[in-house]
PDB file of C-alpha atoms in Angstrom:
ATOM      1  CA  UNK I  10      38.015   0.302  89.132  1.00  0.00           C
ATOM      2  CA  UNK I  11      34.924  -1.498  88.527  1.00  0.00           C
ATOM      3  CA  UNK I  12      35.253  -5.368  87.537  1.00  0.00           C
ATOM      4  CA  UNK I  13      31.711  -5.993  87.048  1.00  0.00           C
ATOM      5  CA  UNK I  14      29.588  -4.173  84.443  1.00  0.00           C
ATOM      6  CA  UNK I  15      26.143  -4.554  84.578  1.00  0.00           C
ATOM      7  CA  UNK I  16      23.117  -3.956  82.537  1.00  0.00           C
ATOM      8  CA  UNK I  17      19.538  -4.775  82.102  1.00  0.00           C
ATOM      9  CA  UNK I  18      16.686  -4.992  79.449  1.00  0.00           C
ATOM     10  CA  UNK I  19      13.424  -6.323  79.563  1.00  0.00           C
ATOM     11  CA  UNK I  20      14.098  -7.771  83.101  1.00  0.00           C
ATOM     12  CA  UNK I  21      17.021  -9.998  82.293  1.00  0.00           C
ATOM     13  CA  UNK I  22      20.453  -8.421  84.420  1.00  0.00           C
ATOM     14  CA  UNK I  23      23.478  -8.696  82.595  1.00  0.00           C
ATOM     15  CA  UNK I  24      26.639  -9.019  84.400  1.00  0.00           C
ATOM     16  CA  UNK I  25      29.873  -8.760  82.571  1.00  0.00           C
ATOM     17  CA  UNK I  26      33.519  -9.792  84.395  1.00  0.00           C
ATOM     18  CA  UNK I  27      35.289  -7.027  82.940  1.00  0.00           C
ATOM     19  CA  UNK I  28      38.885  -7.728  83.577  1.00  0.00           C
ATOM     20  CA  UNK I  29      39.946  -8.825  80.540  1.00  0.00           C
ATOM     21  CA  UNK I  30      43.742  -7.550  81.215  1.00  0.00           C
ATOM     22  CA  UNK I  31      43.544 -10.320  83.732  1.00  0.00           C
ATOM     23  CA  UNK I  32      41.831 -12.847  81.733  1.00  0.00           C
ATOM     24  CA  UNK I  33      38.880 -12.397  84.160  1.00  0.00           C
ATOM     25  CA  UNK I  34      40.691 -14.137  86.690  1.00  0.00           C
ATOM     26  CA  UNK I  35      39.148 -14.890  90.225  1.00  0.00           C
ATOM     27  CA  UNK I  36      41.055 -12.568  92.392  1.00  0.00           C
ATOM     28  CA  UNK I  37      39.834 -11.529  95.821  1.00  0.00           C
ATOM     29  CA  UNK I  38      38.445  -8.052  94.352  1.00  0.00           C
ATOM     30  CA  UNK I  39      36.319  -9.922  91.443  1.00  0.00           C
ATOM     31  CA  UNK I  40      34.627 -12.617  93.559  1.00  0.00           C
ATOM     32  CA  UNK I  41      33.537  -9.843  96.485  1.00  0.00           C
ATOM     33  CA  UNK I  42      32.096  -7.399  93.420  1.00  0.00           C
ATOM     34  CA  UNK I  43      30.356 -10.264  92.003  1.00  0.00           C
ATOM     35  CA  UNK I  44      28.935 -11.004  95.148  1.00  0.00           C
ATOM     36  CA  UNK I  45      27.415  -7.998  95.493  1.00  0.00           C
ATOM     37  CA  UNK I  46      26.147  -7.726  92.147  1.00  0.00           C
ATOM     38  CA  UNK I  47      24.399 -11.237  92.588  1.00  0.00           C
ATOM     39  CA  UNK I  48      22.858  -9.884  95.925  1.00  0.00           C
ATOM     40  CA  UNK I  49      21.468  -6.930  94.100  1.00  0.00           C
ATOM     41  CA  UNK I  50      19.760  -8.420  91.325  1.00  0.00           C
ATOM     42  CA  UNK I  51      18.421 -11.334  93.370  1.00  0.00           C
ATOM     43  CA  UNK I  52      16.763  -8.833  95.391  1.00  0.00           C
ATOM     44  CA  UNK I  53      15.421  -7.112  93.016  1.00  0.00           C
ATOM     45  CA  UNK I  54      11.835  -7.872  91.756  1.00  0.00           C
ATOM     46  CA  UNK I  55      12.252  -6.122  88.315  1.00  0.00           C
ATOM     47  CA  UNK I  56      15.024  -8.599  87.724  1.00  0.00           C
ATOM     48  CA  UNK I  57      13.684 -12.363  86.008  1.00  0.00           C
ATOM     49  CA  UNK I  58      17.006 -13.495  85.035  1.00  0.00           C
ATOM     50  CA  UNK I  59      20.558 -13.328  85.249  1.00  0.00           C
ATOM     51  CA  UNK I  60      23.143 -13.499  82.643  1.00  0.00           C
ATOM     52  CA  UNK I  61      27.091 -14.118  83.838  1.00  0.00           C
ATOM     53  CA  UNK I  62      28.966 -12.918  80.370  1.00  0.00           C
ATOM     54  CA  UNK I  63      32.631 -11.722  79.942  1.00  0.00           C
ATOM     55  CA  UNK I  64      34.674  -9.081  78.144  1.00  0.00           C
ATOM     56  CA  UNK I  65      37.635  -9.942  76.233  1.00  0.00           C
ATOM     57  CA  UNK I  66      38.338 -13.595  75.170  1.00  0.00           C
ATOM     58  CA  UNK I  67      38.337 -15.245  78.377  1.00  0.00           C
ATOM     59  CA  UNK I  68      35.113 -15.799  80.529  1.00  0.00           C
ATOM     60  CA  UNK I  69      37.721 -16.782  83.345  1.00  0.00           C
ATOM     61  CA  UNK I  70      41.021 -18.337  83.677  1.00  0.00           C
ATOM     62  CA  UNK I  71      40.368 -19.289  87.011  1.00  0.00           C
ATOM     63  CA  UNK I  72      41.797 -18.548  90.437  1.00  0.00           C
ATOM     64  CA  UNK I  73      44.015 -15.136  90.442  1.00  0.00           C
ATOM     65  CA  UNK I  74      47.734 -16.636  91.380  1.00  0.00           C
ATOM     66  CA  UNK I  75      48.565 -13.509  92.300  1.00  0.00           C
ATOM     67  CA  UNK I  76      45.528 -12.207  94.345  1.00  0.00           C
ATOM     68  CA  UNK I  77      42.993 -15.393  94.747  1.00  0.00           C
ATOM     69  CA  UNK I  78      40.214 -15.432  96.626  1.00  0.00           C
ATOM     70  CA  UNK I  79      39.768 -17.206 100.110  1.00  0.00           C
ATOM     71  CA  UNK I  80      38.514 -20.897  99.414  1.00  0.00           C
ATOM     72  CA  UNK I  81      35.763 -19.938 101.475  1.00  0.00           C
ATOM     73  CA  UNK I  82      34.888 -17.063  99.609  1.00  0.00           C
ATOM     74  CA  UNK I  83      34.964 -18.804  96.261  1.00  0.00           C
ATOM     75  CA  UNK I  84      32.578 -21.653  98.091  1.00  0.00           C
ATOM     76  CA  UNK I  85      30.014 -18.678  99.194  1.00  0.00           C
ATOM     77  CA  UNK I  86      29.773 -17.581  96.009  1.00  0.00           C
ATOM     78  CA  UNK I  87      29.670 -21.050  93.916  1.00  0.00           C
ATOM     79  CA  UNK I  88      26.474 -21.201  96.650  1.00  0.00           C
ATOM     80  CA  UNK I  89      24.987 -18.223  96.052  1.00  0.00           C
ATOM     81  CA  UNK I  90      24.824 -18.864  92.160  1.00  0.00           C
ATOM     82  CA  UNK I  91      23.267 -22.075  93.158  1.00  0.00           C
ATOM     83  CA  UNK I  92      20.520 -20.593  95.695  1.00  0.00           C
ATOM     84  CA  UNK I  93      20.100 -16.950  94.006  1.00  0.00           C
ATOM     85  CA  UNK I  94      15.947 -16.838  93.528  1.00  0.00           C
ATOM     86  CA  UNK I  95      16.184 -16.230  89.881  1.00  0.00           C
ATOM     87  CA  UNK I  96      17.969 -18.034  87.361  1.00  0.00           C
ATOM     88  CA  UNK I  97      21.319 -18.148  86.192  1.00  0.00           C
ATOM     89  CA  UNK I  98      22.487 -18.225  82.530  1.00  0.00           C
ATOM     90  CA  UNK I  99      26.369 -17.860  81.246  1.00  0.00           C
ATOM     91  CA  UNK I 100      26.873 -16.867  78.521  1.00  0.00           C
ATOM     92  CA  UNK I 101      30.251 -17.635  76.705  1.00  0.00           C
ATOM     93  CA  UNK I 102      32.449 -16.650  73.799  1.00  0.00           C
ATOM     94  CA  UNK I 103      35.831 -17.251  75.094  1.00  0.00           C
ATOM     95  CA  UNK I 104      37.887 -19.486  77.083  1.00  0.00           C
ATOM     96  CA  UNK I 105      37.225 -20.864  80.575  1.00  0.00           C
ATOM     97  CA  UNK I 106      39.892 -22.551  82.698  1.00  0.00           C
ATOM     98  CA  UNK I 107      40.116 -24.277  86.224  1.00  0.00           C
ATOM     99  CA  UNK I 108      38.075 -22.191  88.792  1.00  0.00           C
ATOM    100  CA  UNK I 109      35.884 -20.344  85.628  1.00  0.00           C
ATOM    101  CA  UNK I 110      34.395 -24.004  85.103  1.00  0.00           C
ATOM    102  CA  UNK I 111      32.973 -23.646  88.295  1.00  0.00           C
ATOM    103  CA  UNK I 112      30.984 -20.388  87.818  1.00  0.00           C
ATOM    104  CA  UNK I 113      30.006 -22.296  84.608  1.00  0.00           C
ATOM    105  CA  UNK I 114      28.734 -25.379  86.712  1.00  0.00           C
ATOM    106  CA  UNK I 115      27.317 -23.116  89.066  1.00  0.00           C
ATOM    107  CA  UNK I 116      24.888 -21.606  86.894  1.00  0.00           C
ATOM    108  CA  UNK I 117      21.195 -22.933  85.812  1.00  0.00           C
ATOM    109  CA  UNK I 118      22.609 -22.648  82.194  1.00  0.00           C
ATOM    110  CA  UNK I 119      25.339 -22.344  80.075  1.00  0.00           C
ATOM    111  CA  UNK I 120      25.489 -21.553  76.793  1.00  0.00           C
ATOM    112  CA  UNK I 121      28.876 -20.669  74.817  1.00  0.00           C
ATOM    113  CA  UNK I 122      29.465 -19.820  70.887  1.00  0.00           C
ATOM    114  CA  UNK I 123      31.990 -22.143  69.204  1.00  0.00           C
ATOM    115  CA  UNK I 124      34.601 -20.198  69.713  1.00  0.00           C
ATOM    116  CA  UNK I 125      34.733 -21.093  73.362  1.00  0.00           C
ATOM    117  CA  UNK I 126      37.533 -24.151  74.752  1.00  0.00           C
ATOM    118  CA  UNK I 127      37.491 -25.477  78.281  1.00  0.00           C
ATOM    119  CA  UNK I 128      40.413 -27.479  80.259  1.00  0.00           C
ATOM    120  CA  UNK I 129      40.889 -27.989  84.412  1.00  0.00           C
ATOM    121  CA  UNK I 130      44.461 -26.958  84.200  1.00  0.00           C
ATOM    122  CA  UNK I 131      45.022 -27.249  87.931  1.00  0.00           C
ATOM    123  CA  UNK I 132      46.362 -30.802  88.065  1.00  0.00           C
ATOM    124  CA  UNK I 133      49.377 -28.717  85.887  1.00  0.00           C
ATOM    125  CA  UNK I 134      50.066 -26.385  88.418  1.00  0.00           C
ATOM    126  CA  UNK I 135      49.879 -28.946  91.619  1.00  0.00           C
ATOM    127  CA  UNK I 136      46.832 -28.661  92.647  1.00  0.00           C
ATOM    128  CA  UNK I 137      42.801 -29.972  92.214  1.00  0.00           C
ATOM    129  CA  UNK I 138      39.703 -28.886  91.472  1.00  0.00           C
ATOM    130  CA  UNK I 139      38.390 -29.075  94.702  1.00  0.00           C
ATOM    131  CA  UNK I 140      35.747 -26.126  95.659  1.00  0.00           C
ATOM    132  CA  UNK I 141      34.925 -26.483  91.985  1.00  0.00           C
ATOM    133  CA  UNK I 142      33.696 -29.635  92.230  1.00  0.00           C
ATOM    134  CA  UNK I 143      30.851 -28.919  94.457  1.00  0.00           C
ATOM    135  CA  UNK I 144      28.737 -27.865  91.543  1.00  0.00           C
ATOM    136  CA  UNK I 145      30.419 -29.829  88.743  1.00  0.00           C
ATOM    137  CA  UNK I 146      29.968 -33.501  90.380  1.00  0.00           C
ATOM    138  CA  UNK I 147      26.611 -33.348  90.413  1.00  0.00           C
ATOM    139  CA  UNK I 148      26.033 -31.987  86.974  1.00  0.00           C
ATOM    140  CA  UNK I 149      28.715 -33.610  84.794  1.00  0.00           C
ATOM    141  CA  UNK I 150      29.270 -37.207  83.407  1.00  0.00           C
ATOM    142  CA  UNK I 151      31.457 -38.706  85.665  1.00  0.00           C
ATOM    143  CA  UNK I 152      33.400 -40.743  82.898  1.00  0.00           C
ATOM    144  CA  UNK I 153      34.315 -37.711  81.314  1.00  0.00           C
ATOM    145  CA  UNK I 154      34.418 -35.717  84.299  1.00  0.00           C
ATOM    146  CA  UNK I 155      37.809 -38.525  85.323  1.00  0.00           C
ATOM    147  CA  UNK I 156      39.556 -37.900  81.963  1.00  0.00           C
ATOM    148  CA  UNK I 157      39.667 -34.108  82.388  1.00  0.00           C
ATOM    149  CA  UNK I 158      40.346 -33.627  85.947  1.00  0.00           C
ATOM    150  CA  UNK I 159      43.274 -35.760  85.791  1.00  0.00           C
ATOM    151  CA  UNK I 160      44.660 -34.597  82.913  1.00  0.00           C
ATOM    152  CA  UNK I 161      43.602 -30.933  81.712  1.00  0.00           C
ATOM    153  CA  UNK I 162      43.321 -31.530  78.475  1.00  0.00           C
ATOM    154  CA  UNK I 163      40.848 -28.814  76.425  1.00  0.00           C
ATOM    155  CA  UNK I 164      37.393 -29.370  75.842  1.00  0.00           C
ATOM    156  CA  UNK I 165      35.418 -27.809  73.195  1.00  0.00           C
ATOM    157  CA  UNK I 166      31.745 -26.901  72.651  1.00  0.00           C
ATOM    158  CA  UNK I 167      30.239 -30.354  71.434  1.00  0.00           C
ATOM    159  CA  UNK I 168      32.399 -32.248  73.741  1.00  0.00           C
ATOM    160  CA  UNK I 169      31.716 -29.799  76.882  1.00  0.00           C
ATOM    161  CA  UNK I 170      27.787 -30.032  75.657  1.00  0.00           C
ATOM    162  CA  UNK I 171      27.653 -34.193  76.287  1.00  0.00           C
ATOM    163  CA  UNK I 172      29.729 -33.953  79.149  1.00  0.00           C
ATOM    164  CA  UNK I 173      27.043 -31.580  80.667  1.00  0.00           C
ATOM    165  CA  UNK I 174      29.395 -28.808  80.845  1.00  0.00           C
ATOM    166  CA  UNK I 175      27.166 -26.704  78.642  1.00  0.00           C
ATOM    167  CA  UNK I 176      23.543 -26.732  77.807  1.00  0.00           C
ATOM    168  CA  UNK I 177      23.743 -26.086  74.362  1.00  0.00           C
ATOM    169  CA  UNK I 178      26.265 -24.474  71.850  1.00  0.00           C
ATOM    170  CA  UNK I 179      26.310 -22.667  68.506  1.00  0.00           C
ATOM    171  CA  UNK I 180      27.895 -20.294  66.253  1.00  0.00           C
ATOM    172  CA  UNK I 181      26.137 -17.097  67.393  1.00  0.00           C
ATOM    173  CA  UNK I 182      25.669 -17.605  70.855  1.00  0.00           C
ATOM    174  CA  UNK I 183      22.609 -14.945  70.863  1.00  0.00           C
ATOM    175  CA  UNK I 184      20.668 -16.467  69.026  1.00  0.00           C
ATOM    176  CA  UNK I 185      21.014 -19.791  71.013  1.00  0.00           C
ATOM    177  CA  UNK I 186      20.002 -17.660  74.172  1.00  0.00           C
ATOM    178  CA  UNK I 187      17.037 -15.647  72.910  1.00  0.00           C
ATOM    179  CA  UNK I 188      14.539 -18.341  73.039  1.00  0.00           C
ATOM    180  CA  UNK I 189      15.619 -19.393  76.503  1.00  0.00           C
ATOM    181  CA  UNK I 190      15.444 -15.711  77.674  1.00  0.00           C
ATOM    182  CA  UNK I 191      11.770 -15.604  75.830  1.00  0.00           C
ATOM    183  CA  UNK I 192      10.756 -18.604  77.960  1.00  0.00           C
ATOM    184  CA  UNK I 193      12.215 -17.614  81.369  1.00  0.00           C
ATOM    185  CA  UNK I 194      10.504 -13.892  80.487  1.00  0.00           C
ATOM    186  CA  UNK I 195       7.226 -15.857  80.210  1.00  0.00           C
ATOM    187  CA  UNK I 196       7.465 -17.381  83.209  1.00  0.00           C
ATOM    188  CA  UNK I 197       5.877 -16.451  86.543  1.00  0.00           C
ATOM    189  CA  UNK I 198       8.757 -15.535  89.206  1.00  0.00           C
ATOM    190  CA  UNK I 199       7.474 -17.011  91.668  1.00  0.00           C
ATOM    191  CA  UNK I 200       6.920 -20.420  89.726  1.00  0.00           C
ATOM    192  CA  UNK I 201      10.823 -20.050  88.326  1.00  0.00           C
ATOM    193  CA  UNK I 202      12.206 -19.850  91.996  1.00  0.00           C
ATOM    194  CA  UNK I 203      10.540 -22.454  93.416  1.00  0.00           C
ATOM    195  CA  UNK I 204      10.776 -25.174  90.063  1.00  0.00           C
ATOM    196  CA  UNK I 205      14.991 -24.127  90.526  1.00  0.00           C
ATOM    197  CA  UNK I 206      15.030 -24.791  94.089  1.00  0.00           C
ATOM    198  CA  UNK I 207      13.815 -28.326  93.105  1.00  0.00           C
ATOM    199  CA  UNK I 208      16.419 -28.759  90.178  1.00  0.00           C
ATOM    200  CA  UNK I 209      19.299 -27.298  92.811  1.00  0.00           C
ATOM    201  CA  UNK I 210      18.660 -29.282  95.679  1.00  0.00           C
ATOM    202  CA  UNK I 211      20.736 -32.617  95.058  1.00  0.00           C
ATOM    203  CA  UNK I 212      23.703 -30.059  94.212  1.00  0.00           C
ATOM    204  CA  UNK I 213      22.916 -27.798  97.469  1.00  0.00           C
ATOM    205  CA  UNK I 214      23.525 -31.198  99.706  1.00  0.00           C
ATOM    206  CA  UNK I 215      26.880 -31.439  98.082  1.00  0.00           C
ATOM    207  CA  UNK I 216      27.811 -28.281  99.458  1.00  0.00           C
ATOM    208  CA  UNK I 217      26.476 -29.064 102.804  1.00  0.00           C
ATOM    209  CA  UNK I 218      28.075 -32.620 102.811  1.00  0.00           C
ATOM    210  CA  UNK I 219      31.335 -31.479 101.373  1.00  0.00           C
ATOM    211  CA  UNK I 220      31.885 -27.840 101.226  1.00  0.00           C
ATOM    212  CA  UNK I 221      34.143 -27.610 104.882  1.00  0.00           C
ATOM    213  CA  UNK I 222      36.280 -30.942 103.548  1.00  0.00           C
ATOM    214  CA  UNK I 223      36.855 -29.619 100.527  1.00  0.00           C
ATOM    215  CA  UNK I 224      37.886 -26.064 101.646  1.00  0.00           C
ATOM    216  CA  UNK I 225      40.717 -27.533 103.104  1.00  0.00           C
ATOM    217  CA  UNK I 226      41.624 -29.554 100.534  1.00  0.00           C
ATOM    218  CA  UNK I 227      42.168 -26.213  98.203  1.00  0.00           C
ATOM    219  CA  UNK I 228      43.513 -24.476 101.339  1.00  0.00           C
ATOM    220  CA  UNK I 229      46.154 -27.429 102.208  1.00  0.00           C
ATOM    221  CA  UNK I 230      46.965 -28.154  98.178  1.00  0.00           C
ATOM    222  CA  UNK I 231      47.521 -24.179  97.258  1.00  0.00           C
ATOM    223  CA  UNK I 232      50.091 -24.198 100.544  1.00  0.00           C
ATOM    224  CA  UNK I 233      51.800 -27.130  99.094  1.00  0.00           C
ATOM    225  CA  UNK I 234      55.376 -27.282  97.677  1.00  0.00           C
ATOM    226  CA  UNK I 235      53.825 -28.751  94.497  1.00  0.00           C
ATOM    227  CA  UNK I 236      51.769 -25.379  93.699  1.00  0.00           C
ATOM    228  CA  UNK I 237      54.890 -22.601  94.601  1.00  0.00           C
ATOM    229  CA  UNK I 238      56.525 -24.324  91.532  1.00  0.00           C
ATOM    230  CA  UNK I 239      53.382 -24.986  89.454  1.00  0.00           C
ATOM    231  CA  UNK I 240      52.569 -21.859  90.143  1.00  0.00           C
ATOM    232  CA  UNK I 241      56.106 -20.092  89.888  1.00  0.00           C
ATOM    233  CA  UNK I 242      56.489 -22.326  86.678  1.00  0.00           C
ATOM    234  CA  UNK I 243      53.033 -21.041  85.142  1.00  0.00           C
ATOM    235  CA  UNK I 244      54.182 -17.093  85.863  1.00  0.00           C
ATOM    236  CA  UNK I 245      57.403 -18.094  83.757  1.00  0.00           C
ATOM    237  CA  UNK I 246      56.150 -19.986  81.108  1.00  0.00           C
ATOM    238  CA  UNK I 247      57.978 -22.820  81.553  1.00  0.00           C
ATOM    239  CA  UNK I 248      57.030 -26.207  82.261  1.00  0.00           C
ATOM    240  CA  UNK I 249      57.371 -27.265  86.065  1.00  0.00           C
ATOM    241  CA  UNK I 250      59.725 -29.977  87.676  1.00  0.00           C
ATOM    242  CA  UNK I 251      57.839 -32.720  87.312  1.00  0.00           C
ATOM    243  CA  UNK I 252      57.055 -32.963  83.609  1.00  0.00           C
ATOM    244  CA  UNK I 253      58.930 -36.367  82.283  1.00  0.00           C
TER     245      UNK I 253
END
């Protein structure tokens, strides 16, 4: 079964998580397909742009519980979002959760319709944001950042937008993308890759500084007694041990 639809016009490549039984959650199979989708457009020369949408009304609810990806895997990606030689747009009209906000963070720019919330929910299930936070540090107000780490409360569009979550927000989120899409479509390729290499490069030495530290963190956190029971307590709608 395919999990990522794609389609083009007028050199922008449109890539859809399609897994909306799942909530578009980041499980092993997802990430990989992604991968490989992000490798094939960056490679190819009739492709200016990227757009990351979503079927169904989540964009992502982050990692799959039941399948997730390697920590490394979800890192790789994260990175090649980042360094991909064409830019990287999301486009939103759902909810995004926990490891979805980075994908969001990850791309060059984000754009969601009102309709959209946002929360880090994995302080609730005993873990952090850790691999996430490579591309969200360096992007985000770090004020605001504090609040909603710690406490994964939800976020919507004009809060997400100063918090540098999103680039901009609106009611019909085509029409807030088409002039961006007319400017990057106006732009010379080779003048697009290298001005985003010089906009990525203070978030590409957070990976290098931090990526391996904070691998382990995710890897060390998911393994802990505190996530089987978020976790467990998440799967069974209930609300885990430690709520007072």
């Amino acid at each position: 079964m395919t999990l990522i639809g794609r389609t083009r016009a007028r050199g922008v490549e449109t890539l859809s998580l399609d897994a909306p039984h799942h909530r578009n959650a980041l499980s092993a199979a997802l990430v990989g397909e992604l991968a490989g989708a992000l490798s094939d457009a960056g490679g190819d020369t009739g492709v200016r742009a990227v757009v990351l949408t979503h079927t169904g009304t989540t964009f992502s609810a982050g990692a799959d519980l039941r399948d997730p990806p390697a920590p490394r895997a979800l890192v790789d990606l994260l990175r090649q979002i980042v360094e991909l030689p064409k830019p990287v747009l999301a486009r939103v009209t759902g909810h995004v959760r926990a490891g979805g906000l980075g994908l969001l963070a990850a791309c060059d720019i984000a754009v969601a319709s009102h309709a959209a919330t946002f929360a880090f929910t994995e302080v609730r299930i005993g873990v952090a944001p850790a691999v996430i936070s490579l591309p969200l540090l360096p992007r985000t107000d770090p004020r605001a950042l504090a609040r909603y780490y710690l406490t994964g409360e939800r976020l919507d569009t004009a809060e997400a937008t100063r918090t540098g979550l999103l680039t901009a927000a609106g009611d019909d989120v085509d029409e807030v993308l088409a002039p961006i899409l007319d400017g990057l479509r106006r732009a010379a390729p080779e003048a697009l890759a290298e001005t985003k290499r010089l906009l990525t490069a203070k978030v590409l030495e957070t990976f290098d500084r931090d990526a391996a530290d904070l691998t382990a963190l995710s890897a060390r956190l998911f393994a802990s007694a505190h996530a089987r029971e978020g976790m467990t307590a998440f799967l069974e709608r209930r609300d885990p041990q430690w709520v007072v």
